[in-house]
């Protein structure tokens, strides 16, 4: 699609500011280093093998760790948090048959755990029953989506984790749709890769992509990826896992985070390690085309244990499966992308990460049909789509005395293009013989943040300052079959800024009772430039406010907690073009949620239950106009109530079972004129969902394998609360059977999707120009089989 000019200075500006800020803040001293080694410090170790985890701990803590013999190549979990080196070693070695002994101020030695030598009894007398061996306390599960590393059992908020092991990440992975199958409350529209909108906990404003800010913020590590753009559907290549923080996060993440946070955690460069992994695969779509793809990951130390570089590249082609007239399998798409990350660990316990990524999605056509259950449609013009995103980011974190300072800055270039067949539904624009409507969108997001955290006795706290600048441009042009010059039918430009101070305080009230308070004070400006009667008109709106949060948590035991939380967030207002052609302002929408939750680790399992109630005032929605354009406006007030439950458990060494479900009821109960409404369901989000998963792990000679069956049922949903546009959809069954075999450094994978050849309707929208006059359906992708192979060098 055509690109408009961008400021060339953006690259220099985005990179120079964070680098200067980081350089001016790092003042390492030997005193800091010695303090870091003897006291608690921030540890961040990826999941992997025991030898690799121990080596990474030595590098991060700047200590010496020796080993008596070779450590077993057992798997270890990710380890994050503020802990001492001794505690970190104890957690890594738990259950391994090895122990760590400190032999100097900054030196440890790992040796086999000694067993007591047997002694001969003087006479064979009956021995008393052996005392039960106490179980070791469970290893804390550390999460990072709440800005700092937290023990999962101390976080009074609903958070879902999806971890990817080394073996899984070695094989080709999909994007956010695969995560939605494993997380309760996470919903996506099904328009196709790069076109989808993401919602959490029923906070859904519209199925259309307009000018309003998205209700879920997508994060790549600590970099903000989206502000108003649709989900970029970042492919999960060389990714450690995902964390989904549910509910309004205005106190931590600021304006717009009404639904929550979707964070992708990439694998970081490893100092002192040279490695490479490659994988590739093929797929065959039933009644469709062939697809293929591959990926490569490399890690290279550049300066001993100080500097390391990690490179990722991937590409794939997904076969089409919708026949459009004589064009068979017209909706094929390609995805290509890459990441580069440079990690620097100077003296003093600091770490600097400089990273960049780019991804390109190009779809040859849309994937909707005009008859339920069909996989073909009458001949029409192609409707291609592309979603191109580039990001650069800088991060630095380390000790500042007894405190921890983290600095982040990132810049995003994001272009999204959609094309719609305009031979029907575009008559109101007055263009002779219209053919194609092009929507070209550009997004720029620059986000910077400084975060200081620490502890004062039993009290933990964080303070932060942030500044965000987001620009978005939408130009819609109508192409005619008789006029070579395309007509501009819409031109919307918006610049949003937010400057904020925020903080969070956690203090114990009683032994097992804690109070957590958070707040964000912000000042923001929205500048809207709209084309009115061919003339650009500018309108500025300013807003200051406070978005608080509060939580009360009760630690039931070492393995369980319950909590009560209040959270809030808002989106800034803007202007719309009224019925008379003049600019009319619309209000900020404000959302508050009260939730209660229970989280319990049960031996080899985990249970989580949450109930929530949400009040959403002055709901902003991207509304489809009779001419086919989209305007953002206030549509009224809404209420959402829901229940979420998830459970997982290991049965012995070989079986794992997981299940989950949601029940969500969201309604627009009052319109913008304060007229009471009935039966106006919020869009897209299913009324209920069910999820089940069974996994079997086995040994096959020297190989290790696993078979996984996953089923998801998406209950009934509505397209819109507008009676003229509402369509029933949902009641869809999604299924996947996969198998993986690991033989040393070789990994083999086989997967089958849509086991039961279902063609359920997942989304009742494709071409908005025809939505008033035709029904549209998006069936589940046909049965698809894929095979992949990966190798780690």
mmCIF file of N, CA and C in Angstrom, residues 322-386:
data_model
loop_
_atom_site.group_PDB
_atom_site.id
_atom_site.type_symbol
_atom_site.label_atom_id
_atom_site.label_comp_id
_atom_site.label_asym_id
_atom_site.label_seq_id
_atom_site.Cartn_x
_atom_site.Cartn_y
_atom_site.Cartn_z
ATOM 1 N N UNK A 322 -10.644 -20.145 1.057
ATOM 2 C CA UNK A 322 -11.905 -19.572 0.579
ATOM 3 C C UNK A 322 -11.802 -19.396 -0.934
ATOM 4 N N UNK A 323 -12.758 -19.952 -1.658
ATOM 5 C CA UNK A 323 -12.816 -19.793 -3.112
ATOM 6 C C UNK A 323 -13.700 -18.598 -3.445
ATOM 7 N N UNK A 324 -13.156 -17.645 -4.216
ATOM 8 C CA UNK A 324 -13.895 -16.455 -4.630
ATOM 9 C C UNK A 324 -14.061 -16.502 -6.142
ATOM 10 N N UNK A 325 -15.266 -16.847 -6.572
ATOM 11 C CA UNK A 325 -15.481 -17.017 -8.000
ATOM 12 C C UNK A 325 -14.529 -18.059 -8.550
ATOM 13 N N UNK A 326 -13.795 -17.691 -9.588
ATOM 14 C CA UNK A 326 -12.832 -18.608 -10.203
ATOM 15 C C UNK A 326 -11.488 -18.608 -9.483
ATOM 16 N N UNK A 327 -11.310 -17.750 -8.483
ATOM 17 C CA UNK A 327 -10.038 -17.673 -7.753
ATOM 18 C C UNK A 327 -10.090 -18.654 -6.578
ATOM 19 N N UNK A 328 -9.419 -19.777 -6.726
ATOM 20 C CA UNK A 328 -9.413 -20.795 -5.677
ATOM 21 C C UNK A 328 -8.455 -20.405 -4.553
ATOM 22 N N UNK A 329 -8.871 -20.697 -3.322
ATOM 23 C CA UNK A 329 -8.010 -20.490 -2.151
ATOM 24 C C UNK A 329 -7.437 -19.076 -2.148
ATOM 25 N N UNK A 330 -8.317 -18.093 -2.298
ATOM 26 C CA UNK A 330 -7.865 -16.718 -2.541
ATOM 27 C C UNK A 330 -7.273 -16.044 -1.310
ATOM 28 N N UNK A 331 -7.559 -16.531 -0.105
ATOM 29 C CA UNK A 331 -7.186 -15.792 1.109
ATOM 30 C C UNK A 331 -5.868 -16.263 1.720
ATOM 31 N N UNK A 332 -4.906 -16.666 0.911
ATOM 32 C CA UNK A 332 -3.593 -17.028 1.452
ATOM 33 C C UNK A 332 -2.898 -15.792 2.019
ATOM 34 N N UNK A 333 -1.968 -16.012 2.948
ATOM 35 C CA UNK A 333 -1.237 -14.885 3.534
ATOM 36 C C UNK A 333 0.197 -15.288 3.804
ATOM 37 N N UNK A 334 1.044 -14.268 3.938
ATOM 38 C CA UNK A 334 2.450 -14.484 4.286
ATOM 39 C C UNK A 334 2.794 -13.643 5.509
ATOM 40 N N UNK A 335 3.699 -14.173 6.312
ATOM 41 C CA UNK A 335 4.205 -13.469 7.494
ATOM 42 C C UNK A 335 5.722 -13.578 7.466
ATOM 43 N N UNK A 336 6.399 -12.461 7.664
ATOM 44 C CA UNK A 336 7.854 -12.470 7.777
ATOM 45 C C UNK A 336 8.257 -11.477 8.855
ATOM 46 N N UNK A 337 9.343 -11.776 9.543
ATOM 47 C CA UNK A 337 9.744 -10.873 10.607
ATOM 48 C C UNK A 337 11.090 -11.239 11.186
ATOM 49 N N UNK A 338 11.550 -10.415 12.103
ATOM 50 C CA UNK A 338 12.817 -10.657 12.764
ATOM 51 C C UNK A 338 12.988 -9.766 13.971
ATOM 52 N N UNK A 339 13.873 -10.175 14.848
ATOM 53 C CA UNK A 339 14.223 -9.384 16.031
ATOM 54 C C UNK A 339 15.731 -9.409 16.219
ATOM 55 N N UNK A 340 16.232 -8.359 16.816
ATOM 56 C CA UNK A 340 17.634 -8.296 17.211
ATOM 57 C C UNK A 340 17.692 -7.688 18.602
ATOM 58 N N UNK A 341 18.469 -8.303 19.481
ATOM 59 C CA UNK A 341 18.587 -7.806 20.847
ATOM 60 C C UNK A 341 20.047 -7.842 21.266
ATOM 61 N N UNK A 342 20.504 -6.744 21.822
ATOM 62 C CA UNK A 342 21.867 -6.626 22.327
ATOM 63 C C UNK A 342 21.799 -6.419 23.830
ATOM 64 N N UNK A 343 22.441 -7.286 24.592
ATOM 65 C CA UNK A 343 22.445 -7.203 26.055
ATOM 66 C C UNK A 343 23.841 -6.856 26.539
ATOM 67 N N UNK A 344 23.921 -5.880 27.411
ATOM 68 C CA UNK A 344 25.193 -5.426 27.971
ATOM 69 C C UNK A 344 25.079 -5.488 29.488
ATOM 70 N N UNK A 345 26.053 -6.131 30.117
ATOM 71 C CA UNK A 345 26.075 -6.223 31.576
ATOM 72 C C UNK A 345 27.369 -5.614 32.103
ATOM 73 N N UNK A 346 27.343 -4.308 32.365
ATOM 74 C CA UNK A 346 28.541 -3.676 32.942
ATOM 75 C C UNK A 346 28.682 -4.047 34.408
ATOM 76 N N UNK A 347 29.717 -3.539 35.031
ATOM 77 C CA UNK A 347 29.911 -3.794 36.459
ATOM 78 C C UNK A 347 28.803 -3.111 37.255
ATOM 79 N N UNK A 348 28.587 -3.625 38.447
ATOM 80 C CA UNK A 348 27.640 -2.984 39.350
ATOM 81 C C UNK A 348 26.258 -3.587 39.326
ATOM 82 N N UNK A 349 26.064 -4.714 38.643
ATOM 83 C CA UNK A 349 24.763 -5.360 38.650
ATOM 84 C C UNK A 349 23.765 -4.795 37.669
ATOM 85 N N UNK A 350 24.185 -3.905 36.787
ATOM 86 C CA UNK A 350 23.273 -3.322 35.803
ATOM 87 C C UNK A 350 23.175 -4.208 34.571
ATOM 88 N N UNK A 351 22.074 -4.035 33.854
ATOM 89 C CA UNK A 351 21.886 -4.698 32.557
ATOM 90 C C UNK A 351 21.216 -3.720 31.616
ATOM 91 N N UNK A 352 21.742 -3.639 30.392
ATOM 92 C CA UNK A 352 21.192 -2.770 29.352
ATOM 93 C C UNK A 352 20.767 -3.649 28.185
ATOM 94 N N UNK A 353 19.557 -3.436 27.703
ATOM 95 C CA UNK A 353 19.044 -4.174 26.552
ATOM 96 C C UNK A 353 18.631 -3.184 25.473
ATOM 97 N N UNK A 354 19.212 -3.328 24.289
ATOM 98 C CA UNK A 354 18.831 -2.556 23.115
ATOM 99 C C UNK A 354 18.247 -3.535 22.097
ATOM 100 N N UNK A 355 17.056 -3.268 21.626
ATOM 101 C CA UNK A 355 16.388 -4.260 20.786
ATOM 102 C C UNK A 355 15.596 -3.587 19.674
ATOM 103 N N UNK A 356 15.311 -4.381 18.673
ATOM 104 C CA UNK A 356 14.477 -3.937 17.570
ATOM 105 C C UNK A 356 13.759 -5.123 16.962
ATOM 106 N N UNK A 357 12.606 -4.882 16.392
ATOM 107 C CA UNK A 357 11.869 -5.948 15.735
ATOM 108 C C UNK A 357 11.085 -5.377 14.568
ATOM 109 N N UNK A 358 10.780 -6.244 13.618
ATOM 110 C CA UNK A 358 9.945 -5.876 12.485
ATOM 111 C C UNK A 358 9.149 -7.097 12.064
ATOM 112 N N UNK A 359 7.915 -6.869 11.654
ATOM 113 C CA UNK A 359 7.082 -7.958 11.149
ATOM 114 C C UNK A 359 6.190 -7.427 10.042
ATOM 115 N N UNK A 360 5.973 -8.252 9.022
ATOM 116 C CA UNK A 360 5.127 -7.893 7.889
ATOM 117 C C UNK A 360 4.119 -9.019 7.657
ATOM 118 N N UNK A 361 2.834 -8.653 7.666
ATOM 119 C CA UNK A 361 1.754 -9.586 7.328
ATOM 120 C C UNK A 361 1.092 -9.090 6.058
ATOM 121 N N UNK A 362 0.961 -9.958 5.088
ATOM 122 C CA UNK A 362 0.301 -9.610 3.828
ATOM 123 C C UNK A 362 -0.694 -10.711 3.471
ATOM 124 N N UNK A 363 -1.960 -10.327 3.420
ATOM 125 C CA UNK A 363 -3.019 -11.263 3.059
ATOM 126 C C UNK A 363 -3.537 -10.909 1.674
ATOM 127 N N UNK A 364 -3.730 -11.916 0.835
ATOM 128 C CA UNK A 364 -4.170 -11.668 -0.530
ATOM 129 C C UNK A 364 -5.657 -11.384 -0.650
ATOM 130 N N UNK A 365 -6.437 -11.765 0.368
ATOM 131 C CA UNK A 365 -7.880 -11.556 0.283
ATOM 132 C C UNK A 365 -8.482 -11.742 1.674
ATOM 133 N N UNK A 366 -9.748 -11.378 1.802
ATOM 134 C CA UNK A 366 -10.481 -11.554 3.054
ATOM 135 C C UNK A 366 -10.964 -12.996 3.179
ATOM 136 N N UNK A 367 -11.559 -13.349 4.342
ATOM 137 C CA UNK A 367 -11.921 -14.742 4.589
ATOM 138 C C UNK A 367 -13.379 -14.913 5.007
ATOM 139 N N UNK A 368 -14.251 -13.974 4.669
ATOM 140 C CA UNK A 368 -15.672 -14.104 5.001
ATOM 141 C C UNK A 368 -16.421 -14.671 3.793
ATOM 142 N N UNK A 369 -17.607 -15.184 4.059
ATOM 143 C CA UNK A 369 -18.482 -15.727 3.010
ATOM 144 C C UNK A 369 -19.893 -15.175 3.245
ATOM 145 N N UNK A 370 -20.808 -15.477 2.316
ATOM 146 C CA UNK A 370 -22.157 -14.937 2.376
ATOM 147 C C UNK A 370 -23.204 -15.981 2.756
ATOM 148 N N UNK A 371 -22.798 -17.207 2.986
ATOM 149 C CA UNK A 371 -23.723 -18.256 3.390
ATOM 150 C C UNK A 371 -23.095 -19.027 4.546
ATOM 151 N N UNK A 372 -23.876 -19.278 5.580
ATOM 152 C CA UNK A 372 -23.356 -19.960 6.750
ATOM 153 C C UNK A 372 -22.883 -21.361 6.380
ATOM 154 N N UNK A 373 -21.681 -21.695 6.813
ATOM 155 C CA UNK A 373 -21.121 -23.005 6.551
ATOM 156 C C UNK A 373 -20.402 -23.126 5.225
ATOM 157 N N UNK A 374 -20.487 -22.098 4.380
ATOM 158 C CA UNK A 374 -19.849 -22.173 3.062
ATOM 159 C C UNK A 374 -18.364 -21.848 3.167
ATOM 160 N N UNK A 375 -17.618 -22.270 2.165
ATOM 161 C CA UNK A 375 -16.209 -21.903 2.034
ATOM 162 C C UNK A 375 -15.936 -21.351 0.635
ATOM 163 N N UNK A 376 -16.981 -20.873 0.001
ATOM 164 C CA UNK A 376 -16.855 -20.215 -1.290
ATOM 165 C C UNK A 376 -17.861 -19.076 -1.358
ATOM 166 N N UNK A 377 -17.600 -18.130 -2.237
ATOM 167 C CA UNK A 377 -18.472 -16.975 -2.398
ATOM 168 C C UNK A 377 -18.444 -16.550 -3.859
ATOM 169 N N UNK A 378 -19.440 -15.749 -4.280
ATOM 170 C CA UNK A 378 -19.458 -15.305 -5.681
ATOM 171 C C UNK A 378 -18.237 -14.447 -6.008
ATOM 172 N N UNK A 379 -17.999 -14.297 -7.303
ATOM 173 C CA UNK A 379 -16.855 -13.504 -7.743
ATOM 174 C C UNK A 379 -16.975 -12.067 -7.263
ATOM 175 N N UNK A 380 -15.884 -11.532 -6.743
ATOM 176 C CA UNK A 380 -15.791 -10.130 -6.350
ATOM 177 C C UNK A 380 -14.329 -9.732 -6.401
ATOM 178 N N UNK A 381 -14.078 -8.434 -6.260
ATOM 179 C CA UNK A 381 -12.707 -7.953 -6.343
ATOM 180 C C UNK A 381 -11.906 -8.389 -5.121
ATOM 181 N N UNK A 382 -10.603 -8.631 -5.282
ATOM 182 C CA UNK A 382 -9.775 -9.023 -4.130
ATOM 183 C C UNK A 382 -9.774 -7.934 -3.065
ATOM 184 N N UNK A 383 -9.679 -8.362 -1.806
ATOM 185 C CA UNK A 383 -9.656 -7.451 -0.662
ATOM 186 C C UNK A 383 -8.398 -7.724 0.168
ATOM 187 N N UNK A 384 -7.235 -7.313 -0.324
ATOM 188 C CA UNK A 384 -5.985 -7.600 0.390
ATOM 189 C C UNK A 384 -5.856 -6.767 1.670
ATOM 190 N N UNK A 385 -4.943 -7.211 2.510
ATOM 191 C CA UNK A 385 -4.670 -6.544 3.787
ATOM 192 C C UNK A 385 -3.183 -6.646 4.068
ATOM 193 N N UNK A 386 -2.622 -5.589 4.657
ATOM 194 C CA UNK A 386 -1.247 -5.701 5.148
ATOM 195 C C UNK A 386 -1.122 -5.000 6.481
#
